[in-house]
């Protein structure tokens, strides 16, 4: 984290306008967004409401960052006079995203704090990932809504089930699995936090060849005992060891 910039929690506390977040989000912001501070990045947040988070991000990232807010509510344009770029539209609308991405250029970080329904979260990921630069992040907030009936969950389709499918796609980049499942071409990694999912975008790293490799170290006579584990249990038995 930058030595001379306050933590995300301090930026939140000192923002001059209201913002509502969850207490568990601030360490995640520090951890994920810290490396982008004091750089000329493009940061986009879906969900402006009372404007407080725009000020929080400006203080967190510093004056070199471009801070962009998106909201469905046209009143959000009031924050333009404070130096923020505000775009009005719906995160569920692919046509909005097309125009938006053409207008603003490549994004370094997109944070989804919008409508919080899984349909909106999934549509956002599908539309926005092509606009995120390699080395950039897409972070979706309030992913606990996948489990809440008032947000349409839990069910066979949810944002979390979508993210788990992407985890399958990431693992199918492995050379021996590529023809068995659609492999994921843009998301290099996924991190699951409580109520947050972060996707790290890097199309260069996702296309690096996956093949076995060895160093030049001296081989010694060592037998691989992987097939001789005397304690291994069956798939059926292992279920009883799960914590859930
Ligand atoms: C949780 S509030 C944002 C809070 C703000 N980021 C903060 O920290 O205080 C959610 C905002 O998302 C907006 N919103 C809801 N559905 C949306 C959609 N489909 N597209 C864009 N914005 C949406 C709402 O108008 C509201 O202002």
PDB file of C-alpha atoms and ligand atoms in Angstrom:
ATOM      1  CA  UNK A   1       0.000   0.000   0.000  1.00  0.00           C
ATOM      2  CA  UNK A   2       1.128   3.539  -0.736  1.00  0.00           C
ATOM      3  CA  UNK A   3       2.948   4.938   2.315  1.00  0.00           C
ATOM      4  CA  UNK A   4       1.531   8.430   2.046  1.00  0.00           C
ATOM      5  CA  UNK A   5      -2.092   7.689   1.174  1.00  0.00           C
ATOM      6  CA  UNK A   6      -4.779   6.785   3.708  1.00  0.00           C
ATOM      7  CA  UNK A   7      -6.403   3.358   3.842  1.00  0.00           C
ATOM      8  CA  UNK A   8      -9.680   2.714   2.069  1.00  0.00           C
ATOM      9  CA  UNK A   9     -11.462   2.811   5.420  1.00  0.00           C
ATOM     10  CA  UNK A  10      -9.989   6.236   6.229  1.00  0.00           C
ATOM     11  CA  UNK A  11     -10.989   7.524   2.780  1.00  0.00           C
ATOM     12  CA  UNK A  12     -14.508   6.198   3.382  1.00  0.00           C
ATOM     13  CA  UNK A  13     -14.732   7.810   6.813  1.00  0.00           C
ATOM     14  CA  UNK A  14     -13.543  11.204   5.604  1.00  0.00           C
ATOM     15  CA  UNK A  15     -15.587  11.361   2.392  1.00  0.00           C
ATOM     16  CA  UNK A  16     -17.726  14.509   2.532  1.00  0.00           C
ATOM     17  CA  UNK A  17     -20.802  12.700   1.149  1.00  0.00           C
ATOM     18  CA  UNK A  18     -22.671   9.567   2.148  1.00  0.00           C
ATOM     19  CA  UNK A  19     -21.428   6.174   1.033  1.00  0.00           C
ATOM     20  CA  UNK A  20     -22.635   2.788   2.240  1.00  0.00           C
ATOM     21  CA  UNK A  21     -20.343  -0.209   2.085  1.00  0.00           C
ATOM     22  CA  UNK A  22     -19.769  -3.253   4.294  1.00  0.00           C
ATOM     23  CA  UNK A  23     -17.009  -3.302   6.908  1.00  0.00           C
ATOM     24  CA  UNK A  24     -15.440  -6.409   5.378  1.00  0.00           C
ATOM     25  CA  UNK A  25     -14.817  -4.650   2.034  1.00  0.00           C
ATOM     26  CA  UNK A  26     -12.090  -2.241   3.160  1.00  0.00           C
ATOM     27  CA  UNK A  27      -9.244  -4.738   3.651  1.00  0.00           C
ATOM     28  CA  UNK A  28     -10.132  -6.160   0.225  1.00  0.00           C
ATOM     29  CA  UNK A  29      -9.942  -2.704  -1.375  1.00  0.00           C
ATOM     30  CA  UNK A  30      -6.558  -2.089   0.255  1.00  0.00           C
ATOM     31  CA  UNK A  31      -5.240  -5.469  -0.849  1.00  0.00           C
ATOM     32  CA  UNK A  32      -6.565  -5.443  -4.428  1.00  0.00           C
ATOM     33  CA  UNK A  33      -6.484  -1.748  -5.325  1.00  0.00           C
ATOM     34  CA  UNK A  34      -3.358  -0.699  -3.378  1.00  0.00           C
ATOM     35  CA  UNK A  35      -0.950  -1.412  -6.269  1.00  0.00           C
ATOM     36  CA  UNK A  36      -2.884   0.990  -8.538  1.00  0.00           C
ATOM     37  CA  UNK A  37      -2.535   4.079  -6.301  1.00  0.00           C
ATOM     38  CA  UNK A  38      -0.823   7.203  -7.607  1.00  0.00           C
ATOM     39  CA  UNK A  39      -1.020   5.907 -11.158  1.00  0.00           C
ATOM     40  CA  UNK A  40      -2.945   7.405 -14.100  1.00  0.00           C
ATOM     41  CA  UNK A  41      -5.553   4.657 -14.043  1.00  0.00           C
ATOM     42  CA  UNK A  42      -9.154   4.609 -15.198  1.00  0.00           C
ATOM     43  CA  UNK A  43     -11.380   3.504 -12.306  1.00  0.00           C
ATOM     44  CA  UNK A  44     -15.099   2.944 -12.895  1.00  0.00           C
ATOM     45  CA  UNK A  45     -17.746   2.358 -10.224  1.00  0.00           C
ATOM     46  CA  UNK A  46     -21.293   1.285 -11.098  1.00  0.00           C
ATOM     47  CA  UNK A  47     -23.590   2.886  -8.497  1.00  0.00           C
ATOM     48  CA  UNK A  48     -23.201   6.553  -7.547  1.00  0.00           C
ATOM     49  CA  UNK A  49     -26.205   7.238  -5.279  1.00  0.00           C
ATOM     50  CA  UNK A  50     -25.121   9.969  -2.814  1.00  0.00           C
ATOM     51  CA  UNK A  51     -21.682  10.433  -4.379  1.00  0.00           C
ATOM     52  CA  UNK A  52     -19.671   9.510  -1.280  1.00  0.00           C
ATOM     53  CA  UNK A  53     -17.736   6.676  -2.860  1.00  0.00           C
ATOM     54  CA  UNK A  54     -16.564   8.886  -5.752  1.00  0.00           C
ATOM     55  CA  UNK A  55     -14.754  11.129  -3.235  1.00  0.00           C
ATOM     56  CA  UNK A  56     -13.469   8.112  -1.368  1.00  0.00           C
ATOM     57  CA  UNK A  57     -11.883   6.718  -4.543  1.00  0.00           C
ATOM     58  CA  UNK A  58     -10.403  10.052  -5.511  1.00  0.00           C
ATOM     59  CA  UNK A  59      -8.634  10.268  -2.170  1.00  0.00           C
ATOM     60  CA  UNK A  60      -7.625   6.604  -2.244  1.00  0.00           C
ATOM     61  CA  UNK A  61      -6.135   6.561  -5.757  1.00  0.00           C
ATOM     62  CA  UNK A  62      -4.838  10.127  -5.861  1.00  0.00           C
ATOM     63  CA  UNK A  63      -5.134  12.930  -8.400  1.00  0.00           C
ATOM     64  CA  UNK A  64      -3.645  11.002 -11.329  1.00  0.00           C
ATOM     65  CA  UNK A  65      -6.624   8.613 -11.457  1.00  0.00           C
ATOM     66  CA  UNK A  66      -9.653   9.158 -13.621  1.00  0.00           C
ATOM     67  CA  UNK A  67     -12.731   8.393 -11.492  1.00  0.00           C
ATOM     68  CA  UNK A  68     -15.857   7.481 -13.472  1.00  0.00           C
ATOM     69  CA  UNK A  69     -19.321   6.793 -12.058  1.00  0.00           C
ATOM     70  CA  UNK A  70     -22.208   5.005 -13.771  1.00  0.00           C
ATOM     71  CA  UNK A  71     -25.814   5.157 -12.571  1.00  0.00           C
ATOM     72  CA  UNK A  72     -29.296   4.578 -13.910  1.00  0.00           C
ATOM     73  CA  UNK A  73     -30.481   7.671 -12.053  1.00  0.00           C
ATOM     74  CA  UNK A  74     -29.923  10.784 -14.217  1.00  0.00           C
ATOM     75  CA  UNK A  75     -29.528  12.915 -11.050  1.00  0.00           C
ATOM     76  CA  UNK A  76     -26.045  11.450 -10.717  1.00  0.00           C
ATOM     77  CA  UNK A  77     -24.799  13.989 -13.287  1.00  0.00           C
ATOM     78  CA  UNK A  78     -24.650  16.493 -10.396  1.00  0.00           C
ATOM     79  CA  UNK A  79     -21.245  15.020  -9.482  1.00  0.00           C
ATOM     80  CA  UNK A  80     -19.721  16.182 -12.762  1.00  0.00           C
ATOM     81  CA  UNK A  81     -19.194  19.619 -11.264  1.00  0.00           C
ATOM     82  CA  UNK A  82     -16.869  17.983  -8.710  1.00  0.00           C
ATOM     83  CA  UNK A  83     -14.625  16.699 -11.485  1.00  0.00           C
ATOM     84  CA  UNK A  84     -16.011  13.168 -11.829  1.00  0.00           C
ATOM     85  CA  UNK A  85     -16.977  11.657 -15.175  1.00  0.00           C
ATOM     86  CA  UNK A  86     -20.582  10.463 -14.887  1.00  0.00           C
ATOM     87  CA  UNK A  87     -22.360   8.220 -17.384  1.00  0.00           C
ATOM     88  CA  UNK A  88     -26.081   7.497 -17.203  1.00  0.00           C
ATOM     89  CA  UNK A  89     -27.320   4.079 -18.282  1.00  0.00           C
ATOM     90  CA  UNK A  90     -28.125   0.568 -17.164  1.00  0.00           C
ATOM     91  CA  UNK A  91     -25.553  -2.060 -16.392  1.00  0.00           C
ATOM     92  CA  UNK A  92     -28.049  -4.557 -17.882  1.00  0.00           C
ATOM     93  CA  UNK A  93     -27.950  -2.912 -21.305  1.00  0.00           C
ATOM     94  CA  UNK A  94     -25.318  -4.198 -23.768  1.00  0.00           C
ATOM     95  CA  UNK A  95     -25.885  -1.141 -26.015  1.00  0.00           C
ATOM     96  CA  UNK A  96     -25.014   1.156 -23.081  1.00  0.00           C
ATOM     97  CA  UNK A  97     -21.778  -0.737 -22.492  1.00  0.00           C
ATOM     98  CA  UNK A  98     -20.807  -0.582 -26.144  1.00  0.00           C
ATOM     99  CA  UNK A  99     -21.153   3.204 -26.250  1.00  0.00           C
ATOM    100  CA  UNK A 100     -19.547   3.621 -22.827  1.00  0.00           C
ATOM    101  CA  UNK A 101     -16.499   1.521 -23.653  1.00  0.00           C
ATOM    102  CA  UNK A 102     -16.040   3.336 -26.966  1.00  0.00           C
ATOM    103  CA  UNK A 103     -16.217   6.681 -25.146  1.00  0.00           C
ATOM    104  CA  UNK A 104     -13.898   6.071 -22.234  1.00  0.00           C
ATOM    105  CA  UNK A 105     -11.267   3.672 -23.624  1.00  0.00           C
ATOM    106  CA  UNK A 106      -9.585   0.854 -21.692  1.00  0.00           C
ATOM    107  CA  UNK A 107     -10.473   0.405 -17.996  1.00  0.00           C
ATOM    108  CA  UNK A 108      -8.011  -0.533 -15.259  1.00  0.00           C
ATOM    109  CA  UNK A 109     -10.553  -1.315 -12.527  1.00  0.00           C
ATOM    110  CA  UNK A 110     -14.320  -1.699 -12.656  1.00  0.00           C
ATOM    111  CA  UNK A 111     -16.221  -2.036  -9.367  1.00  0.00           C
ATOM    112  CA  UNK A 112     -19.853  -3.162  -9.565  1.00  0.00           C
ATOM    113  CA  UNK A 113     -21.867  -1.610  -6.708  1.00  0.00           C
ATOM    114  CA  UNK A 114     -25.033  -1.203  -8.795  1.00  0.00           C
ATOM    115  CA  UNK A 115     -28.317  -3.092  -8.685  1.00  0.00           C
ATOM    116  CA  UNK A 116     -26.816  -6.246  -7.092  1.00  0.00           C
ATOM    117  CA  UNK A 117     -29.084  -8.716  -8.863  1.00  0.00           C
ATOM    118  CA  UNK A 118     -27.168 -11.649 -10.310  1.00  0.00           C
ATOM    119  CA  UNK A 119     -28.632 -11.041 -13.776  1.00  0.00           C
ATOM    120  CA  UNK A 120     -27.149  -7.527 -13.694  1.00  0.00           C
ATOM    121  CA  UNK A 121     -23.830  -8.739 -12.310  1.00  0.00           C
ATOM    122  CA  UNK A 122     -23.484 -11.421 -14.992  1.00  0.00           C
ATOM    123  CA  UNK A 123     -24.471  -9.078 -17.839  1.00  0.00           C
ATOM    124  CA  UNK A 124     -21.945  -6.551 -16.566  1.00  0.00           C
ATOM    125  CA  UNK A 125     -19.135  -9.097 -16.588  1.00  0.00           C
ATOM    126  CA  UNK A 126     -20.029 -10.323 -20.064  1.00  0.00           C
ATOM    127  CA  UNK A 127     -20.152  -6.777 -21.503  1.00  0.00           C
ATOM    128  CA  UNK A 128     -17.266  -5.164 -19.624  1.00  0.00           C
ATOM    129  CA  UNK A 129     -14.461  -7.714 -19.657  1.00  0.00           C
ATOM    130  CA  UNK A 130     -13.506  -6.882 -23.288  1.00  0.00           C
ATOM    131  CA  UNK A 131     -13.001  -3.264 -22.134  1.00  0.00           C
ATOM    132  CA  UNK A 132     -10.624  -4.096 -19.265  1.00  0.00           C
ATOM    133  CA  UNK A 133      -6.921  -3.736 -19.857  1.00  0.00           C
ATOM    134  CA  UNK A 134      -4.513  -6.611 -19.256  1.00  0.00           C
ATOM    135  CA  UNK A 135      -3.420  -6.358 -15.624  1.00  0.00           C
ATOM    136  CA  UNK A 136      -6.809  -4.855 -14.723  1.00  0.00           C
ATOM    137  CA  UNK A 137      -9.542  -5.941 -12.332  1.00  0.00           C
ATOM    138  CA  UNK A 138     -13.290  -6.450 -12.330  1.00  0.00           C
ATOM    139  CA  UNK A 139     -14.681  -6.585  -8.791  1.00  0.00           C
ATOM    140  CA  UNK A 140     -18.311  -7.416  -8.078  1.00  0.00           C
ATOM    141  CA  UNK A 141     -19.751  -6.386  -4.707  1.00  0.00           C
ATOM    142  CA  UNK A 142     -22.627  -7.786  -2.680  1.00  0.00           C
ATOM    143  CA  UNK A 143     -22.372 -11.235  -4.213  1.00  0.00           C
ATOM    144  CA  UNK A 144     -24.222 -12.608  -1.145  1.00  0.00           C
ATOM    145  CA  UNK A 145     -27.337 -11.626  -3.152  1.00  0.00           C
ATOM    146  CA  UNK A 146     -26.879 -14.918  -5.044  1.00  0.00           C
ATOM    147  CA  UNK A 147     -28.277 -16.567  -1.913  1.00  0.00           C
ATOM    148  CA  UNK A 148     -31.058 -14.080  -1.078  1.00  0.00           C
ATOM    149  CA  UNK A 149     -34.660 -14.685  -2.247  1.00  0.00           C
ATOM    150  CA  UNK A 150     -35.355 -10.953  -2.530  1.00  0.00           C
ATOM    151  CA  UNK A 151     -32.626 -10.801  -5.199  1.00  0.00           C
ATOM    152  CA  UNK A 152     -33.789 -13.892  -7.073  1.00  0.00           C
ATOM    153  CA  UNK A 153     -31.596 -16.465  -5.314  1.00  0.00           C
ATOM    154  CA  UNK A 154     -30.769 -19.132  -4.441  1.00  0.00           C
ATOM    155  CA  UNK A 155     -31.390 -21.103  -7.624  1.00  0.00           C
ATOM    156  CA  UNK A 156     -29.717 -23.032 -10.415  1.00  0.00           C
ATOM    157  CA  UNK A 157     -28.371 -19.808 -11.932  1.00  0.00           C
ATOM    158  CA  UNK A 158     -26.703 -17.140  -9.810  1.00  0.00           C
ATOM    159  CA  UNK A 159     -23.669 -14.900  -9.948  1.00  0.00           C
ATOM    160  CA  UNK A 160     -21.744 -17.295  -7.727  1.00  0.00           C
ATOM    161  CA  UNK A 161     -22.611 -20.276  -9.950  1.00  0.00           C
ATOM    162  CA  UNK A 162     -21.445 -18.183 -12.947  1.00  0.00           C
ATOM    163  CA  UNK A 163     -18.160 -17.447 -11.152  1.00  0.00           C
ATOM    164  CA  UNK A 164     -17.712 -21.139 -10.340  1.00  0.00           C
ATOM    165  CA  UNK A 165     -18.187 -21.961 -14.023  1.00  0.00           C
ATOM    166  CA  UNK A 166     -15.434 -19.493 -14.832  1.00  0.00           C
ATOM    167  CA  UNK A 167     -13.237 -21.349 -12.331  1.00  0.00           C
ATOM    168  CA  UNK A 168     -13.905 -24.466 -14.427  1.00  0.00           C
ATOM    169  CA  UNK A 169     -12.981 -22.536 -17.576  1.00  0.00           C
ATOM    170  CA  UNK A 170      -9.724 -21.314 -16.011  1.00  0.00           C
ATOM    171  CA  UNK A 171      -8.702 -24.875 -15.161  1.00  0.00           C
ATOM    172  CA  UNK A 172      -9.574 -26.068 -18.648  1.00  0.00           C
ATOM    173  CA  UNK A 173      -6.742 -23.932 -20.028  1.00  0.00           C
ATOM    174  CA  UNK A 174      -4.574 -26.813 -18.838  1.00  0.00           C
ATOM    175  CA  UNK A 175      -3.235 -28.391 -22.025  1.00  0.00           C
ATOM    176  CA  UNK A 176      -4.668 -31.861 -21.308  1.00  0.00           C
ATOM    177  CA  UNK A 177      -8.208 -30.505 -20.826  1.00  0.00           C
ATOM    178  CA  UNK A 178      -8.550 -27.879 -23.541  1.00  0.00           C
ATOM    179  CA  UNK A 179     -10.835 -29.847 -25.862  1.00  0.00           C
ATOM    180  CA  UNK A 180     -13.178 -30.956 -23.053  1.00  0.00           C
ATOM    181  CA  UNK A 181     -14.773 -27.654 -21.997  1.00  0.00           C
ATOM    182  CA  UNK A 182     -14.748 -24.035 -23.215  1.00  0.00           C
ATOM    183  CA  UNK A 183     -11.575 -22.631 -21.685  1.00  0.00           C
ATOM    184  CA  UNK A 184     -11.525 -19.099 -20.272  1.00  0.00           C
ATOM    185  CA  UNK A 185      -9.575 -16.701 -22.542  1.00  0.00           C
ATOM    186  CA  UNK A 186      -9.437 -13.396 -20.606  1.00  0.00           C
ATOM    187  CA  UNK A 187      -9.764 -14.026 -16.856  1.00  0.00           C
ATOM    188  CA  UNK A 188      -6.428 -15.112 -15.438  1.00  0.00           C
ATOM    189  CA  UNK A 189      -7.618 -15.605 -11.874  1.00  0.00           C
ATOM    190  CA  UNK A 190     -10.672 -15.335  -9.626  1.00  0.00           C
ATOM    191  CA  UNK A 191     -10.630 -14.474  -5.962  1.00  0.00           C
ATOM    192  CA  UNK A 192     -13.622 -15.117  -3.744  1.00  0.00           C
ATOM    193  CA  UNK A 193     -14.003 -12.943  -0.664  1.00  0.00           C
ATOM    194  CA  UNK A 194     -17.007 -12.650   1.612  1.00  0.00           C
ATOM    195  CA  UNK A 195     -19.598 -10.842  -0.555  1.00  0.00           C
ATOM    196  CA  UNK A 196     -17.008  -9.914  -3.230  1.00  0.00           C
ATOM    197  CA  UNK A 197     -15.625 -11.656  -6.274  1.00  0.00           C
ATOM    198  CA  UNK A 198     -12.555 -10.276  -8.056  1.00  0.00           C
ATOM    199  CA  UNK A 199     -11.515 -11.213 -11.581  1.00  0.00           C
ATOM    200  CA  UNK A 200      -7.978 -10.459 -12.691  1.00  0.00           C
ATOM    201  CA  UNK A 201      -7.885  -9.853 -16.447  1.00  0.00           C
ATOM    202  CA  UNK A 202      -4.752 -10.753 -18.386  1.00  0.00           C
ATOM    203  CA  UNK A 203      -4.982 -12.122 -21.908  1.00  0.00           C
ATOM    204  CA  UNK A 204      -1.212 -12.534 -22.149  1.00  0.00           C
ATOM    205  CA  UNK A 205      -0.975 -14.754 -19.084  1.00  0.00           C
ATOM    206  CA  UNK A 206      -4.034 -16.784 -20.112  1.00  0.00           C
ATOM    207  CA  UNK A 207      -2.392 -17.647 -23.422  1.00  0.00           C
ATOM    208  CA  UNK A 208       0.957 -18.735 -22.017  1.00  0.00           C
ATOM    209  CA  UNK A 209       1.481 -22.360 -22.997  1.00  0.00           C
ATOM    210  CA  UNK A 210       0.678 -24.889 -20.281  1.00  0.00           C
ATOM    211  CA  UNK A 211       3.195 -27.702 -20.511  1.00  0.00           C
ATOM    212  CA  UNK A 212       5.283 -29.698 -18.064  1.00  0.00           C
ATOM    213  CA  UNK A 213       8.755 -28.266 -17.462  1.00  0.00           C
ATOM    214  CA  UNK A 214      11.859 -29.178 -15.493  1.00  0.00           C
ATOM    215  CA  UNK A 215      14.817 -27.246 -14.237  1.00  0.00           C
ATOM    216  CA  UNK A 216      18.477 -28.214 -14.723  1.00  0.00           C
ATOM    217  CA  UNK A 217      18.904 -29.570 -11.167  1.00  0.00           C
ATOM    218  CA  UNK A 218      20.659 -32.866 -10.537  1.00  0.00           C
ATOM    219  CA  UNK A 219      18.245 -35.803 -10.485  1.00  0.00           C
ATOM    220  CA  UNK A 220      18.565 -38.134  -7.524  1.00  0.00           C
ATOM    221  CA  UNK A 221      17.082 -41.587  -7.118  1.00  0.00           C
ATOM    222  CA  UNK A 222      13.698 -40.727  -5.588  1.00  0.00           C
ATOM    223  CA  UNK A 223      10.488 -42.687  -6.019  1.00  0.00           C
ATOM    224  CA  UNK A 224       7.180 -40.906  -6.350  1.00  0.00           C
ATOM    225  CA  UNK A 225       4.852 -42.432  -3.756  1.00  0.00           C
ATOM    226  CA  UNK A 226       1.696 -40.821  -5.094  1.00  0.00           C
ATOM    227  CA  UNK A 227       0.082 -44.236  -5.636  1.00  0.00           C
ATOM    228  CA  UNK A 228       1.097 -45.572  -2.239  1.00  0.00           C
ATOM    229  CA  UNK A 229      -0.783 -43.347   0.196  1.00  0.00           C
ATOM    230  CA  UNK A 230      -1.911 -45.812   2.899  1.00  0.00           C
ATOM    231  CA  UNK A 231      -4.386 -43.310   4.379  1.00  0.00           C
ATOM    232  CA  UNK A 232      -6.294 -42.268   1.257  1.00  0.00           C
ATOM    233  CA  UNK A 233     -10.066 -42.643   1.560  1.00  0.00           C
ATOM    234  CA  UNK A 234     -12.696 -43.111  -1.130  1.00  0.00           C
ATOM    235  CA  UNK A 235     -14.642 -40.268  -2.714  1.00  0.00           C
ATOM    236  CA  UNK A 236     -17.692 -41.387  -0.728  1.00  0.00           C
ATOM    237  CA  UNK A 237     -15.778 -41.389   2.563  1.00  0.00           C
ATOM    238  CA  UNK A 238     -14.220 -37.971   1.996  1.00  0.00           C
ATOM    239  CA  UNK A 239     -17.626 -36.299   2.037  1.00  0.00           C
ATOM    240  CA  UNK A 240     -17.910 -37.047   5.751  1.00  0.00           C
ATOM    241  CA  UNK A 241     -14.705 -35.018   6.295  1.00  0.00           C
ATOM    242  CA  UNK A 242     -16.137 -31.851   4.694  1.00  0.00           C
ATOM    243  CA  UNK A 243     -16.741 -28.992   7.083  1.00  0.00           C
ATOM    244  CA  UNK A 244     -20.113 -28.253   5.471  1.00  0.00           C
TER     245      UNK A 244
HETATM  246  C1  LIG B   1     -25.706   0.649  -3.480  1.00  0.00           C
HETATM  247  S1  LIG B   1     -25.998   2.130  -4.364  1.00  0.00           S
HETATM  248  C2  LIG B   1     -24.378   2.715  -4.711  1.00  0.00           C
HETATM  249  C3  LIG B   1     -23.671   3.157  -3.511  1.00  0.00           C
HETATM  250  C4  LIG B   1     -22.395   3.914  -3.736  1.00  0.00           C
HETATM  251  N1  LIG B   1     -21.455   3.200  -4.578  1.00  0.00           N
HETATM  252  C5  LIG B   1     -21.806   4.134  -2.370  1.00  0.00           C
HETATM  253  O1  LIG B   1     -20.768   3.571  -2.039  1.00  0.00           O
HETATM  254  O2  LIG B   1     -22.406   4.876  -1.614  1.00  0.00           O
HETATM  255  C6  LIG B   1     -26.573   1.482  -5.883  1.00  0.00           C
HETATM  256  C7  LIG B   1     -26.750   2.474  -7.016  1.00  0.00           C
HETATM  257  O3  LIG B   1     -26.844   1.705  -8.208  1.00  0.00           O
HETATM  258  C8  LIG B   1     -27.777   2.301  -9.066  1.00  0.00           C
HETATM  259  N2  LIG B   1     -28.310   1.270  -9.958  1.00  0.00           N
HETATM  260  C9  LIG B   1     -29.255   0.346  -9.682  1.00  0.00           C
HETATM  261  N3  LIG B   1     -29.505  -0.409 -10.758  1.00  0.00           N
HETATM  262  C10 LIG B   1     -28.669   0.027 -11.727  1.00  0.00           C
HETATM  263  C11 LIG B   1     -28.462  -0.352 -13.074  1.00  0.00           C
HETATM  264  N4  LIG B   1     -29.166  -1.345 -13.640  1.00  0.00           N
HETATM  265  N5  LIG B   1     -27.520   0.306 -13.788  1.00  0.00           N
HETATM  266  C12 LIG B   1     -26.825   1.317 -13.239  1.00  0.00           C
HETATM  267  N6  LIG B   1     -26.989   1.737 -11.958  1.00  0.00           N
HETATM  268  C13 LIG B   1     -27.906   1.095 -11.209  1.00  0.00           C
HETATM  269  C14 LIG B   1     -28.824   2.896  -8.150  1.00  0.00           C
HETATM  270  O4  LIG B   1     -29.513   3.964  -8.792  1.00  0.00           O
HETATM  271  C15 LIG B   1     -27.978   3.350  -6.950  1.00  0.00           C
HETATM  272  O5  LIG B   1     -27.625   4.695  -7.067  1.00  0.00           O
END
